XYZ file of C-alpha atoms in Angstrom:
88
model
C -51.022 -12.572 1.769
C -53.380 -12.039 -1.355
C -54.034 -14.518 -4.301
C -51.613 -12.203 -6.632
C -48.801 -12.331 -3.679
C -49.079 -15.918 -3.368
C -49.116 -16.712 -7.296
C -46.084 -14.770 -7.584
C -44.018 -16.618 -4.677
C -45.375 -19.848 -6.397
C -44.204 -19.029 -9.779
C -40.977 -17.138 -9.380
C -38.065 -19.665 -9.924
C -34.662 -19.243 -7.371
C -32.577 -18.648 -11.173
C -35.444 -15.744 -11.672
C -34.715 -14.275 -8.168
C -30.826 -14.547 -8.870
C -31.480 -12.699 -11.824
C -33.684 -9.681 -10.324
C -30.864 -9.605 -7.738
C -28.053 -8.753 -10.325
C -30.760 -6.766 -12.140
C -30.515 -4.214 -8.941
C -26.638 -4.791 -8.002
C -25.951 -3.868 -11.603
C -28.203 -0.890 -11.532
C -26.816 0.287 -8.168
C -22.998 -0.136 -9.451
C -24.319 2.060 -12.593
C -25.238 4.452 -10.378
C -22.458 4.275 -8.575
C -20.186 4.764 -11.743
C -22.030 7.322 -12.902
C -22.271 9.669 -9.834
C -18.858 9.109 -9.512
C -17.969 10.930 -13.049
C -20.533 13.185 -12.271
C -18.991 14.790 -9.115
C -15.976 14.957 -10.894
C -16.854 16.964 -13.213
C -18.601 19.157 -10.494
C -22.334 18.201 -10.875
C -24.374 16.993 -8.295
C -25.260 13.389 -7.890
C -27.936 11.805 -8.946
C -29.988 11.008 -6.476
C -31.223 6.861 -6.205
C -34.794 5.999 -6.087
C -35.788 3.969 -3.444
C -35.459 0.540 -3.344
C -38.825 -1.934 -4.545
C -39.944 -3.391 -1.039
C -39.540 -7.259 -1.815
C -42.291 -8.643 0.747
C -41.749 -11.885 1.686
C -38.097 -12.493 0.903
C -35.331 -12.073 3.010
C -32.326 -10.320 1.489
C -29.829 -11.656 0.842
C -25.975 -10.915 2.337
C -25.538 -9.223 -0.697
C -28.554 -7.139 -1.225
C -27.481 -6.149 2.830
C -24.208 -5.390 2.225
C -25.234 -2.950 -0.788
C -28.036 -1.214 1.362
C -25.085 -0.438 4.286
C -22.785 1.208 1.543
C -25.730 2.955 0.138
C -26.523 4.559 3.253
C -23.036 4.867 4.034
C -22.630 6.737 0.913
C -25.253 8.889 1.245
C -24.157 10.353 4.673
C -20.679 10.745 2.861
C -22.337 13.159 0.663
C -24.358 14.718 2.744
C -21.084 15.680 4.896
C -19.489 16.505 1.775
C -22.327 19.045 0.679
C -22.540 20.817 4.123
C -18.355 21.191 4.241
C -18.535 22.684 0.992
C -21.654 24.824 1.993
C -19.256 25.956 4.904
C -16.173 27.053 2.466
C -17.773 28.798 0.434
């Protein structure tokens, strides 16, 4: 762990952590919302960008829980794609 890494861990409040977490739940339900309207209107989805690796923290249940329905989404699409790939 570096002097930057540690400084960071020192200073970062639990409320401050909270807050980054509904930073990225609220981003990820935006998403969510948005790819949503987006396929129904017969555009691809927008594709997420990957996730800011958090070293030294555990996730929480939360922050879990959204990474399984993230994947879980994703594979849902990608089945989606290759069915419709296979109508056409």
């Amino acid at each position: 762990m570096n002097w930057r890494e540690l400084w960071h861990r020192i200073s970062t409040t639990r409320y401050t952590m909270l807050l980054e977490d509904e930073v990225d739940r609220l981003r990820a339900e935006n998403r969510g919302l948005l790819n949503s309207l987006l396929t129904r209107a017969g555009v691809q989805p927008i594709d997420a960008p990957p996730l800011v690796s958090r070293e030294g923290r555990r996730m929480t249940r939360y922050q879990r829980q959204t990474q399984i329905d993230r994947e879980a989404f994703q594979k849902t699409m990608r089945e989606v794609e290759k069915d419709a790939r296979g109508a056409s």
